[in-house]
Amino acid sequence: FISDSLSMATHWYYNRDNIYKDFGKDGITKYENAKHPHPEAFMIGEKYLPNIEMSKELNRNVDIIRQKHRKFYNTTLPNDLNEQKIKKTTTESEHGNSVADKQERYHYHHDLKAGDNTLSAHLCRLLLRDIAKQLSSTKRFKDKLFAQSFIDYMTTNENEKRTDNDPYLEIYLRRFFENYSKGNDILNCAANQQEIWSIGSHGGIIRPLLLSM
């Protein structure tokens, strides 16, 4: 959790020179806020397209993006704030991907402060707590119970206590809830990793690795 907080501010910096420009000649030496603008961010316009009509019929909550963060995404979730979507306007970037104008290149963890954990770390913490809870009560771990805890956490109303303030939802999370919106069993919502090229599809691997430590 400490390493997650320390590295948060430099996530998705491809060019190390940009780290020194943003954080000084020594790079990261302490907890830092997520900087704005992020010189290389291309989070804007990432897709999250759950089947809203079907999810309502199934009484399944798929609202995993806070209202204030929906301007960052291409999503079928309603935008009650009526904020204008940010557009990608150029491919002049360190990685060749389309990016927004410089002042609209929002950090993947925009609004996170020095010492904050990312959503990924919060989900690791959720797993550890769920394991402890299950083993203390039944001496067994049931994956379906954790899957439900995961869904409950991700769909917590923003006026309730969801412990992270992270706008960045890796693709494996978005694909899980898109499949969930279609009625898949909760243990059959994960995307086929072979169909997703992004390193963001590997995020879920981190949590089980904790069990080997």
mmCIF file with all atom_site columns, C-alpha atoms in Angstrom:
data_model
loop_
_atom_site.group_PDB
_atom_site.id
_atom_site.type_symbol
_atom_site.label_atom_id
_atom_site.label_alt_id
_atom_site.label_comp_id
_atom_site.label_asym_id
_atom_site.label_entity_id
_atom_site.label_seq_id
_atom_site.pdbx_PDB_ins_code
_atom_site.Cartn_x
_atom_site.Cartn_y
_atom_site.Cartn_z
_atom_site.occupancy
_atom_site.B_iso_or_equiv
_atom_site.pdbx_formal_charge
_atom_site.auth_seq_id
_atom_site.auth_comp_id
_atom_site.auth_asym_id
_atom_site.auth_atom_id
_atom_site.pdbx_PDB_model_num
ATOM 1   C CA . PHE A 1 1   ? 0.000   0.000   0.000   1.00 0.00 ? 1   PHE A CA 1
ATOM 2   C CA . ILE A 1 2   ? 2.939   2.317   0.630   1.00 0.00 ? 2   ILE A CA 1
ATOM 3   C CA . SER A 1 3   ? 4.466   1.564   -2.777  1.00 0.00 ? 3   SER A CA 1
ATOM 4   C CA . ASP A 1 4   ? 1.078   2.103   -4.431  1.00 0.00 ? 4   ASP A CA 1
ATOM 5   C CA . SER A 1 5   ? 0.807   5.562   -2.863  1.00 0.00 ? 5   SER A CA 1
ATOM 6   C CA . LEU A 1 6   ? 4.407   6.463   -3.709  1.00 0.00 ? 6   LEU A CA 1
ATOM 7   C CA . SER A 1 7   ? 4.077   5.464   -7.348  1.00 0.00 ? 7   SER A CA 1
ATOM 8   C CA . MET A 1 8   ? 0.543   6.791   -7.898  1.00 0.00 ? 8   MET A CA 1
ATOM 9   C CA . ALA A 1 9   ? 1.629   10.245  -9.065  1.00 0.00 ? 9   ALA A CA 1
ATOM 10  C CA . THR A 1 10  ? 3.855   8.843   -11.838 1.00 0.00 ? 10  THR A CA 1
ATOM 11  C CA . HIS A 1 11  ? 1.516   6.193   -13.188 1.00 0.00 ? 11  HIS A CA 1
ATOM 12  C CA . TRP A 1 12  ? 1.541   6.045   -16.989 1.00 0.00 ? 12  TRP A CA 1
ATOM 13  C CA . TYR A 1 13  ? 4.509   8.334   -17.475 1.00 0.00 ? 13  TYR A CA 1
ATOM 14  C CA . TYR A 1 14  ? 6.236   6.809   -20.497 1.00 0.00 ? 14  TYR A CA 1
ATOM 15  C CA . ASN A 1 15  ? 9.101   9.285   -20.737 1.00 0.00 ? 15  ASN A CA 1
ATOM 16  C CA . ARG A 1 16  ? 11.138  9.424   -17.525 1.00 0.00 ? 16  ARG A CA 1
ATOM 17  C CA . ASP A 1 17  ? 12.267  12.954  -18.389 1.00 0.00 ? 17  ASP A CA 1
ATOM 18  C CA . ASN A 1 18  ? 8.702   14.065  -17.740 1.00 0.00 ? 18  ASN A CA 1
ATOM 19  C CA . ILE A 1 19  ? 8.933   12.682  -14.197 1.00 0.00 ? 19  ILE A CA 1
ATOM 20  C CA . TYR A 1 20  ? 11.907  14.941  -13.507 1.00 0.00 ? 20  TYR A CA 1
ATOM 21  C CA . LYS A 1 21  ? 10.136  17.910  -15.101 1.00 0.00 ? 21  LYS A CA 1
ATOM 22  C CA . ASP A 1 22  ? 7.059   17.444  -12.914 1.00 0.00 ? 22  ASP A CA 1
ATOM 23  C CA . PHE A 1 23  ? 8.653   16.307  -9.643  1.00 0.00 ? 23  PHE A CA 1
ATOM 24  C CA . GLY A 1 24  ? 12.204  17.665  -9.672  1.00 0.00 ? 24  GLY A CA 1
ATOM 25  C CA . LYS A 1 25  ? 15.648  16.341  -10.514 1.00 0.00 ? 25  LYS A CA 1
ATOM 26  C CA . ASP A 1 26  ? 15.444  13.515  -7.964  1.00 0.00 ? 26  ASP A CA 1
ATOM 27  C CA . GLY A 1 27  ? 12.060  12.271  -9.150  1.00 0.00 ? 27  GLY A CA 1
ATOM 28  C CA . ILE A 1 28  ? 9.767   10.806  -6.511  1.00 0.00 ? 28  ILE A CA 1
ATOM 29  C CA . THR A 1 29  ? 11.204  11.135  -3.006  1.00 0.00 ? 29  THR A CA 1
ATOM 30  C CA . LYS A 1 30  ? 7.944   11.441  -1.063  1.00 0.00 ? 30  LYS A CA 1
ATOM 31  C CA . TYR A 1 31  ? 4.192   11.113  -1.456  1.00 0.00 ? 31  TYR A CA 1
ATOM 32  C CA . GLU A 1 32  ? 2.916   13.461  -4.169  1.00 0.00 ? 32  GLU A CA 1
ATOM 33  C CA . ASN A 1 33  ? -0.447  14.705  -5.453  1.00 0.00 ? 33  ASN A CA 1
ATOM 34  C CA . ALA A 1 34  ? -1.575  13.578  -8.897  1.00 0.00 ? 34  ALA A CA 1
ATOM 35  C CA . LYS A 1 35  ? -0.371  16.409  -11.147 1.00 0.00 ? 35  LYS A CA 1
ATOM 36  C CA . HIS A 1 36  ? -2.518  18.301  -13.621 1.00 0.00 ? 36  HIS A CA 1
ATOM 37  C CA . PRO A 1 37  ? -2.021  18.238  -16.492 1.00 0.00 ? 37  PRO A CA 1
ATOM 38  C CA . HIS A 1 38  ? -0.479  14.815  -16.950 1.00 0.00 ? 38  HIS A CA 1
ATOM 39  C CA . PRO A 1 39  ? 1.842   15.205  -19.969 1.00 0.00 ? 39  PRO A CA 1
ATOM 40  C CA . GLU A 1 40  ? 1.113   11.796  -21.472 1.00 0.00 ? 40  GLU A CA 1
ATOM 41  C CA . ALA A 1 41  ? -2.369  10.833  -20.259 1.00 0.00 ? 41  ALA A CA 1
ATOM 42  C CA . PHE A 1 42  ? -4.783  9.281   -22.724 1.00 0.00 ? 42  PHE A CA 1
ATOM 43  C CA . MET A 1 43  ? -7.481  8.109   -20.309 1.00 0.00 ? 43  MET A CA 1
ATOM 44  C CA . ILE A 1 44  ? -10.028 10.443  -21.931 1.00 0.00 ? 44  ILE A CA 1
ATOM 45  C CA . GLY A 1 45  ? -12.678 8.622   -23.968 1.00 0.00 ? 45  GLY A CA 1
ATOM 46  C CA . GLU A 1 46  ? -12.092 5.131   -22.588 1.00 0.00 ? 46  GLU A CA 1
ATOM 47  C CA . LYS A 1 47  ? -15.249 3.053   -23.102 1.00 0.00 ? 47  LYS A CA 1
ATOM 48  C CA . TYR A 1 48  ? -17.634 1.772   -20.475 1.00 0.00 ? 48  TYR A CA 1
ATOM 49  C CA . LEU A 1 49  ? -20.815 0.604   -22.204 1.00 0.00 ? 49  LEU A CA 1
ATOM 50  C CA . PRO A 1 50  ? -23.032 -1.463  -19.911 1.00 0.00 ? 50  PRO A CA 1
ATOM 51  C CA . ASN A 1 51  ? -26.503 -2.444  -21.098 1.00 0.00 ? 51  ASN A CA 1
ATOM 52  C CA . ILE A 1 52  ? -28.477 -0.029  -18.930 1.00 0.00 ? 52  ILE A CA 1
ATOM 53  C CA . GLU A 1 53  ? -31.927 -1.285  -19.912 1.00 0.00 ? 53  GLU A CA 1
ATOM 54  C CA . MET A 1 54  ? -31.109 -4.940  -19.257 1.00 0.00 ? 54  MET A CA 1
ATOM 55  C CA . SER A 1 55  ? -29.317 -4.178  -15.989 1.00 0.00 ? 55  SER A CA 1
ATOM 56  C CA . LYS A 1 56  ? -32.433 -2.366  -14.743 1.00 0.00 ? 56  LYS A CA 1
ATOM 57  C CA . GLU A 1 57  ? -34.622 -5.328  -15.696 1.00 0.00 ? 57  GLU A CA 1
ATOM 58  C CA . LEU A 1 58  ? -32.251 -7.615  -13.785 1.00 0.00 ? 58  LEU A CA 1
ATOM 59  C CA . ASN A 1 59  ? -32.037 -5.170  -10.861 1.00 0.00 ? 59  ASN A CA 1
ATOM 60  C CA . ARG A 1 60  ? -28.256 -5.074  -11.226 1.00 0.00 ? 60  ARG A CA 1
ATOM 61  C CA . ASN A 1 61  ? -26.439 -1.877  -10.347 1.00 0.00 ? 61  ASN A CA 1
ATOM 62  C CA . VAL A 1 62  ? -23.656 -1.097  -12.855 1.00 0.00 ? 62  VAL A CA 1
ATOM 63  C CA . ASP A 1 63  ? -23.043 2.502   -11.776 1.00 0.00 ? 63  ASP A CA 1
ATOM 64  C CA . ILE A 1 64  ? -19.305 2.302   -11.112 1.00 0.00 ? 64  ILE A CA 1
ATOM 65  C CA . ILE A 1 65  ? -18.263 5.795   -12.295 1.00 0.00 ? 65  ILE A CA 1
ATOM 66  C CA . ARG A 1 66  ? -18.895 8.789   -10.079 1.00 0.00 ? 66  ARG A CA 1
ATOM 67  C CA . GLN A 1 67  ? -20.828 11.638  -11.664 1.00 0.00 ? 67  GLN A CA 1
ATOM 68  C CA . LYS A 1 68  ? -17.859 14.009  -11.514 1.00 0.00 ? 68  LYS A CA 1
ATOM 69  C CA . HIS A 1 69  ? -15.696 11.522  -13.417 1.00 0.00 ? 69  HIS A CA 1
ATOM 70  C CA . ARG A 1 70  ? -18.099 10.663  -16.253 1.00 0.00 ? 70  ARG A CA 1
ATOM 71  C CA . LYS A 1 71  ? -16.770 13.454  -18.466 1.00 0.00 ? 71  LYS A CA 1
ATOM 72  C CA . PHE A 1 72  ? -13.613 11.373  -18.822 1.00 0.00 ? 72  PHE A CA 1
ATOM 73  C CA . TYR A 1 73  ? -15.413 8.365   -20.303 1.00 0.00 ? 73  TYR A CA 1
ATOM 74  C CA . ASN A 1 74  ? -17.395 7.274   -23.334 1.00 0.00 ? 74  ASN A CA 1
ATOM 75  C CA . THR A 1 75  ? -20.188 5.638   -21.362 1.00 0.00 ? 75  THR A CA 1
ATOM 76  C CA . THR A 1 76  ? -23.851 4.713   -21.474 1.00 0.00 ? 76  THR A CA 1
ATOM 77  C CA . LEU A 1 77  ? -24.259 5.843   -17.863 1.00 0.00 ? 77  LEU A CA 1
ATOM 78  C CA . PRO A 1 78  ? -26.321 9.040   -17.585 1.00 0.00 ? 78  PRO A CA 1
ATOM 79  C CA . ASN A 1 79  ? -24.390 12.273  -17.101 1.00 0.00 ? 79  ASN A CA 1
ATOM 80  C CA . ASP A 1 80  ? -26.591 14.163  -14.649 1.00 0.00 ? 80  ASP A CA 1
ATOM 81  C CA . LEU A 1 81  ? -24.079 17.031  -14.413 1.00 0.00 ? 81  LEU A CA 1
ATOM 82  C CA . ASN A 1 82  ? -24.415 17.671  -18.167 1.00 0.00 ? 82  ASN A CA 1
ATOM 83  C CA . GLU A 1 83  ? -20.688 18.286  -18.422 1.00 0.00 ? 83  GLU A CA 1
ATOM 84  C CA . GLN A 1 84  ? -19.226 18.433  -21.905 1.00 0.00 ? 84  GLN A CA 1
ATOM 85  C CA . LYS A 1 85  ? -17.171 15.412  -22.856 1.00 0.00 ? 85  LYS A CA 1
ATOM 86  C CA . ILE A 1 86  ? -13.455 16.000  -23.299 1.00 0.00 ? 86  ILE A CA 1
ATOM 87  C CA . LYS A 1 87  ? -12.211 15.125  -26.771 1.00 0.00 ? 87  LYS A CA 1
ATOM 88  C CA . LYS A 1 88  ? -8.932  13.743  -28.029 1.00 0.00 ? 88  LYS A CA 1
ATOM 89  C CA . THR A 1 89  ? -7.496  16.179  -30.533 1.00 0.00 ? 89  THR A CA 1
ATOM 90  C CA . THR A 1 90  ? -3.950  15.089  -31.390 1.00 0.00 ? 90  THR A CA 1
ATOM 91  C CA . THR A 1 91  ? -1.587  12.124  -31.631 1.00 0.00 ? 91  THR A CA 1
ATOM 92  C CA . GLU A 1 92  ? 1.453   14.198  -30.754 1.00 0.00 ? 92  GLU A CA 1
ATOM 93  C CA . SER A 1 93  ? 2.425   12.274  -27.647 1.00 0.00 ? 93  SER A CA 1
ATOM 94  C CA . GLU A 1 94  ? 5.251   10.160  -26.263 1.00 0.00 ? 94  GLU A CA 1
ATOM 95  C CA . HIS A 1 95  ? 3.386   6.950   -27.093 1.00 0.00 ? 95  HIS A CA 1
ATOM 96  C CA . GLY A 1 96  ? 1.570   7.847   -30.329 1.00 0.00 ? 96  GLY A CA 1
ATOM 97  C CA . ASN A 1 97  ? -1.915  7.392   -28.888 1.00 0.00 ? 97  ASN A CA 1
ATOM 98  C CA . SER A 1 98  ? -4.574  10.058  -29.313 1.00 0.00 ? 98  SER A CA 1
ATOM 99  C CA . VAL A 1 99  ? -4.611  12.605  -26.501 1.00 0.00 ? 99  VAL A CA 1
ATOM 100 C CA . ALA A 1 100 ? -6.568  15.695  -25.510 1.00 0.00 ? 100 ALA A CA 1
ATOM 101 C CA . ASP A 1 101 ? -5.220  19.245  -25.568 1.00 0.00 ? 101 ASP A CA 1
ATOM 102 C CA . LYS A 1 102 ? -2.506  19.646  -22.969 1.00 0.00 ? 102 LYS A CA 1
ATOM 103 C CA . GLN A 1 103 ? -4.664  21.394  -20.352 1.00 0.00 ? 103 GLN A CA 1
ATOM 104 C CA . GLU A 1 104 ? -7.277  18.637  -20.651 1.00 0.00 ? 104 GLU A CA 1
ATOM 105 C CA . ARG A 1 105 ? -4.877  15.731  -20.174 1.00 0.00 ? 105 ARG A CA 1
ATOM 106 C CA . TYR A 1 106 ? -6.249  14.678  -16.826 1.00 0.00 ? 106 TYR A CA 1
ATOM 107 C CA . HIS A 1 107 ? -4.159  12.385  -14.656 1.00 0.00 ? 107 HIS A CA 1
ATOM 108 C CA . TYR A 1 108 ? -5.507  8.851   -14.445 1.00 0.00 ? 108 TYR A CA 1
ATOM 109 C CA . HIS A 1 109 ? -5.802  9.384   -10.690 1.00 0.00 ? 109 HIS A CA 1
ATOM 110 C CA . HIS A 1 110 ? -7.006  12.986  -10.901 1.00 0.00 ? 110 HIS A CA 1
ATOM 111 C CA . ASP A 1 111 ? -7.972  14.375  -7.464  1.00 0.00 ? 111 ASP A CA 1
ATOM 112 C CA . LEU A 1 112 ? -5.908  11.822  -5.519  1.00 0.00 ? 112 LEU A CA 1
ATOM 113 C CA . LYS A 1 113 ? -3.729  13.511  -2.922  1.00 0.00 ? 113 LYS A CA 1
ATOM 114 C CA . ALA A 1 114 ? -0.307  12.674  -1.528  1.00 0.00 ? 114 ALA A CA 1
ATOM 115 C CA . GLY A 1 115 ? -0.550  9.402   0.389   1.00 0.00 ? 115 GLY A CA 1
ATOM 116 C CA . ASP A 1 116 ? -3.824  8.285   -1.212  1.00 0.00 ? 116 ASP A CA 1
ATOM 117 C CA . ASN A 1 117 ? -4.176  4.770   -2.547  1.00 0.00 ? 117 ASN A CA 1
ATOM 118 C CA . THR A 1 118 ? -5.441  3.918   -6.011  1.00 0.00 ? 118 THR A CA 1
ATOM 119 C CA . LEU A 1 119 ? -8.590  1.900   -6.621  1.00 0.00 ? 119 LEU A CA 1
ATOM 120 C CA . SER A 1 120 ? -6.397  -1.153  -7.286  1.00 0.00 ? 120 SER A CA 1
ATOM 121 C CA . ALA A 1 121 ? -4.933  -0.964  -3.782  1.00 0.00 ? 121 ALA A CA 1
ATOM 122 C CA . HIS A 1 122 ? -8.379  -0.486  -2.244  1.00 0.00 ? 122 HIS A CA 1
ATOM 123 C CA . LEU A 1 123 ? -9.543  -3.644  -4.017  1.00 0.00 ? 123 LEU A CA 1
ATOM 124 C CA . CYS A 1 124 ? -6.522  -5.515  -2.634  1.00 0.00 ? 124 CYS A CA 1
ATOM 125 C CA . ARG A 1 125 ? -7.510  -4.329  0.834   1.00 0.00 ? 125 ARG A CA 1
ATOM 126 C CA . LEU A 1 126 ? -11.089 -5.448  0.184   1.00 0.00 ? 126 LEU A CA 1
ATOM 127 C CA . LEU A 1 127 ? -9.872  -8.966  -0.663  1.00 0.00 ? 127 LEU A CA 1
ATOM 128 C CA . LEU A 1 128 ? -7.694  -9.223  2.453   1.00 0.00 ? 128 LEU A CA 1
ATOM 129 C CA . ARG A 1 129 ? -10.535 -8.090  4.692   1.00 0.00 ? 129 ARG A CA 1
ATOM 130 C CA . ASP A 1 130 ? -13.004 -10.425 3.000   1.00 0.00 ? 130 ASP A CA 1
ATOM 131 C CA . ILE A 1 131 ? -10.681 -13.404 3.438   1.00 0.00 ? 131 ILE A CA 1
ATOM 132 C CA . ALA A 1 132 ? -10.187 -12.587 7.116   1.00 0.00 ? 132 ALA A CA 1
ATOM 133 C CA . LYS A 1 133 ? -13.931 -12.201 7.624   1.00 0.00 ? 133 LYS A CA 1
ATOM 134 C CA . GLN A 1 134 ? -14.808 -15.459 5.892   1.00 0.00 ? 134 GLN A CA 1
ATOM 135 C CA . LEU A 1 135 ? -12.099 -17.520 7.582   1.00 0.00 ? 135 LEU A CA 1
ATOM 136 C CA . SER A 1 136 ? -13.010 -16.198 11.008  1.00 0.00 ? 136 SER A CA 1
ATOM 137 C CA . SER A 1 137 ? -16.648 -17.185 10.568  1.00 0.00 ? 137 SER A CA 1
ATOM 138 C CA . THR A 1 138 ? -16.596 -20.348 8.414   1.00 0.00 ? 138 THR A CA 1
ATOM 139 C CA . LYS A 1 139 ? -12.901 -21.350 8.140   1.00 0.00 ? 139 LYS A CA 1
ATOM 140 C CA . ARG A 1 140 ? -13.412 -21.418 4.379   1.00 0.00 ? 140 ARG A CA 1
ATOM 141 C CA . PHE A 1 141 ? -13.092 -18.913 1.539   1.00 0.00 ? 141 PHE A CA 1
ATOM 142 C CA . LYS A 1 142 ? -15.860 -18.816 -1.053  1.00 0.00 ? 142 LYS A CA 1
ATOM 143 C CA . ASP A 1 143 ? -15.045 -16.895 -4.217  1.00 0.00 ? 143 ASP A CA 1
ATOM 144 C CA . LYS A 1 144 ? -18.672 -16.044 -4.894  1.00 0.00 ? 144 LYS A CA 1
ATOM 145 C CA . LEU A 1 145 ? -18.958 -14.230 -1.574  1.00 0.00 ? 145 LEU A CA 1
ATOM 146 C CA . PHE A 1 146 ? -15.915 -12.130 -2.446  1.00 0.00 ? 146 PHE A CA 1
ATOM 147 C CA . ALA A 1 147 ? -17.295 -11.449 -5.941  1.00 0.00 ? 147 ALA A CA 1
ATOM 148 C CA . GLN A 1 148 ? -20.433 -10.042 -4.313  1.00 0.00 ? 148 GLN A CA 1
ATOM 149 C CA . SER A 1 149 ? -18.360 -7.937  -1.909  1.00 0.00 ? 149 SER A CA 1
ATOM 150 C CA . PHE A 1 150 ? -16.450 -6.618  -4.915  1.00 0.00 ? 150 PHE A CA 1
ATOM 151 C CA . ILE A 1 151 ? -19.676 -5.710  -6.740  1.00 0.00 ? 151 ILE A CA 1
ATOM 152 C CA . ASP A 1 152 ? -21.112 -4.071  -3.627  1.00 0.00 ? 152 ASP A CA 1
ATOM 153 C CA . TYR A 1 153 ? -17.977 -1.963  -3.189  1.00 0.00 ? 153 TYR A CA 1
ATOM 154 C CA . MET A 1 154 ? -17.759 -0.854  -6.815  1.00 0.00 ? 154 MET A CA 1
ATOM 155 C CA . THR A 1 155 ? -21.419 0.161   -6.918  1.00 0.00 ? 155 THR A CA 1
ATOM 156 C CA . THR A 1 156 ? -21.486 2.002   -3.606  1.00 0.00 ? 156 THR A CA 1
ATOM 157 C CA . ASN A 1 157 ? -23.396 5.251   -4.001  1.00 0.00 ? 157 ASN A CA 1
ATOM 158 C CA . GLU A 1 158 ? -21.049 8.238   -4.081  1.00 0.00 ? 158 GLU A CA 1
ATOM 159 C CA . ASN A 1 159 ? -22.951 9.729   -1.138  1.00 0.00 ? 159 ASN A CA 1
ATOM 160 C CA . GLU A 1 160 ? -22.177 6.618   0.880   1.00 0.00 ? 160 GLU A CA 1
ATOM 161 C CA . LYS A 1 161 ? -18.798 5.413   2.071   1.00 0.00 ? 161 LYS A CA 1
ATOM 162 C CA . ARG A 1 162 ? -16.721 4.221   -0.861  1.00 0.00 ? 162 ARG A CA 1
ATOM 163 C CA . THR A 1 163 ? -13.194 4.630   0.377   1.00 0.00 ? 163 THR A CA 1
ATOM 164 C CA . ASP A 1 164 ? -11.411 5.541   -2.861  1.00 0.00 ? 164 ASP A CA 1
ATOM 165 C CA . ASN A 1 165 ? -11.713 8.729   -4.913  1.00 0.00 ? 165 ASN A CA 1
ATOM 166 C CA . ASP A 1 166 ? -10.028 7.309   -8.006  1.00 0.00 ? 166 ASP A CA 1
ATOM 167 C CA . PRO A 1 167 ? -11.470 8.074   -11.457 1.00 0.00 ? 167 PRO A CA 1
ATOM 168 C CA . TYR A 1 168 ? -9.377  5.426   -13.221 1.00 0.00 ? 168 TYR A CA 1
ATOM 169 C CA . LEU A 1 169 ? -11.154 2.149   -13.923 1.00 0.00 ? 169 LEU A CA 1
ATOM 170 C CA . GLU A 1 170 ? -8.907  -0.390  -15.603 1.00 0.00 ? 170 GLU A CA 1
ATOM 171 C CA . ILE A 1 171 ? -10.363 -2.191  -18.580 1.00 0.00 ? 171 ILE A CA 1
ATOM 172 C CA . TYR A 1 172 ? -10.837 -5.478  -16.723 1.00 0.00 ? 172 TYR A CA 1
ATOM 173 C CA . LEU A 1 173 ? -13.188 -3.700  -14.289 1.00 0.00 ? 173 LEU A CA 1
ATOM 174 C CA . ARG A 1 174 ? -15.190 -2.057  -17.055 1.00 0.00 ? 174 ARG A CA 1
ATOM 175 C CA . ARG A 1 175 ? -15.539 -5.294  -19.009 1.00 0.00 ? 175 ARG A CA 1
ATOM 176 C CA . PHE A 1 176 ? -16.589 -7.196  -15.865 1.00 0.00 ? 176 PHE A CA 1
ATOM 177 C CA . PHE A 1 177 ? -19.507 -4.843  -15.255 1.00 0.00 ? 177 PHE A CA 1
ATOM 178 C CA . GLU A 1 178 ? -20.484 -4.745  -18.926 1.00 0.00 ? 178 GLU A CA 1
ATOM 179 C CA . ASN A 1 179 ? -20.877 -8.539  -18.773 1.00 0.00 ? 179 ASN A CA 1
ATOM 180 C CA . TYR A 1 180 ? -22.605 -8.239  -15.409 1.00 0.00 ? 180 TYR A CA 1
ATOM 181 C CA . SER A 1 181 ? -25.132 -5.860  -16.997 1.00 0.00 ? 181 SER A CA 1
ATOM 182 C CA . LYS A 1 182 ? -26.054 -8.578  -19.525 1.00 0.00 ? 182 LYS A CA 1
ATOM 183 C CA . GLY A 1 183 ? -26.991 -11.122 -16.865 1.00 0.00 ? 183 GLY A CA 1
ATOM 184 C CA . ASN A 1 184 ? -23.842 -13.251 -16.678 1.00 0.00 ? 184 ASN A CA 1
ATOM 185 C CA . ASP A 1 185 ? -23.325 -15.184 -13.472 1.00 0.00 ? 185 ASP A CA 1
ATOM 186 C CA . ILE A 1 186 ? -21.062 -13.140 -11.232 1.00 0.00 ? 186 ILE A CA 1
ATOM 187 C CA . LEU A 1 187 ? -18.336 -15.791 -11.533 1.00 0.00 ? 187 LEU A CA 1
ATOM 188 C CA . ASN A 1 188 ? -18.565 -15.584 -15.319 1.00 0.00 ? 188 ASN A CA 1
ATOM 189 C CA . CYS A 1 189 ? -18.262 -11.837 -15.855 1.00 0.00 ? 189 CYS A CA 1
ATOM 190 C CA . ALA A 1 190 ? -14.529 -11.543 -16.382 1.00 0.00 ? 190 ALA A CA 1
ATOM 191 C CA . ALA A 1 191 ? -13.460 -10.673 -19.927 1.00 0.00 ? 191 ALA A CA 1
ATOM 192 C CA . ASN A 1 192 ? -11.435 -13.083 -22.042 1.00 0.00 ? 192 ASN A CA 1
ATOM 193 C CA . GLN A 1 193 ? -7.926  -11.770 -21.534 1.00 0.00 ? 193 GLN A CA 1
ATOM 194 C CA . GLN A 1 194 ? -6.890  -12.899 -25.021 1.00 0.00 ? 194 GLN A CA 1
ATOM 195 C CA . GLU A 1 195 ? -9.292  -10.331 -26.466 1.00 0.00 ? 195 GLU A CA 1
ATOM 196 C CA . ILE A 1 196 ? -7.787  -7.391  -24.563 1.00 0.00 ? 196 ILE A CA 1
ATOM 197 C CA . TRP A 1 197 ? -4.324  -6.204  -25.516 1.00 0.00 ? 197 TRP A CA 1
ATOM 198 C CA . SER A 1 198 ? -3.955  -3.639  -22.740 1.00 0.00 ? 198 SER A CA 1
ATOM 199 C CA . ILE A 1 199 ? -1.779  -4.159  -19.672 1.00 0.00 ? 199 ILE A CA 1
ATOM 200 C CA . GLY A 1 200 ? -4.844  -2.844  -17.829 1.00 0.00 ? 200 GLY A CA 1
ATOM 201 C CA . SER A 1 201 ? -6.368  -6.305  -18.315 1.00 0.00 ? 201 SER A CA 1
ATOM 202 C CA . HIS A 1 202 ? -3.793  -7.693  -15.856 1.00 0.00 ? 202 HIS A CA 1
ATOM 203 C CA . GLY A 1 203 ? -4.908  -5.579  -12.884 1.00 0.00 ? 203 GLY A CA 1
ATOM 204 C CA . GLY A 1 204 ? -6.958  -8.363  -11.338 1.00 0.00 ? 204 GLY A CA 1
ATOM 205 C CA . ILE A 1 205 ? -3.877  -10.586 -11.068 1.00 0.00 ? 205 ILE A CA 1
ATOM 206 C CA . ILE A 1 206 ? -2.434  -8.343  -8.350  1.00 0.00 ? 206 ILE A CA 1
ATOM 207 C CA . ARG A 1 207 ? -4.981  -9.320  -5.737  1.00 0.00 ? 207 ARG A CA 1
ATOM 208 C CA . PRO A 1 208 ? -4.394  -13.108 -5.756  1.00 0.00 ? 208 PRO A CA 1
ATOM 209 C CA . LEU A 1 209 ? -0.623  -12.485 -5.631  1.00 0.00 ? 209 LEU A CA 1
ATOM 210 C CA . LEU A 1 210 ? -1.139  -11.040 -2.150  1.00 0.00 ? 210 LEU A CA 1
ATOM 211 C CA . LEU A 1 211 ? -2.122  -14.492 -0.943  1.00 0.00 ? 211 LEU A CA 1
ATOM 212 C CA . SER A 1 212 ? 1.341   -15.839 -1.751  1.00 0.00 ? 212 SER A CA 1
ATOM 213 C CA . MET A 1 213 ? 3.105   -13.283 0.440   1.00 0.00 ? 213 MET A CA 1
#
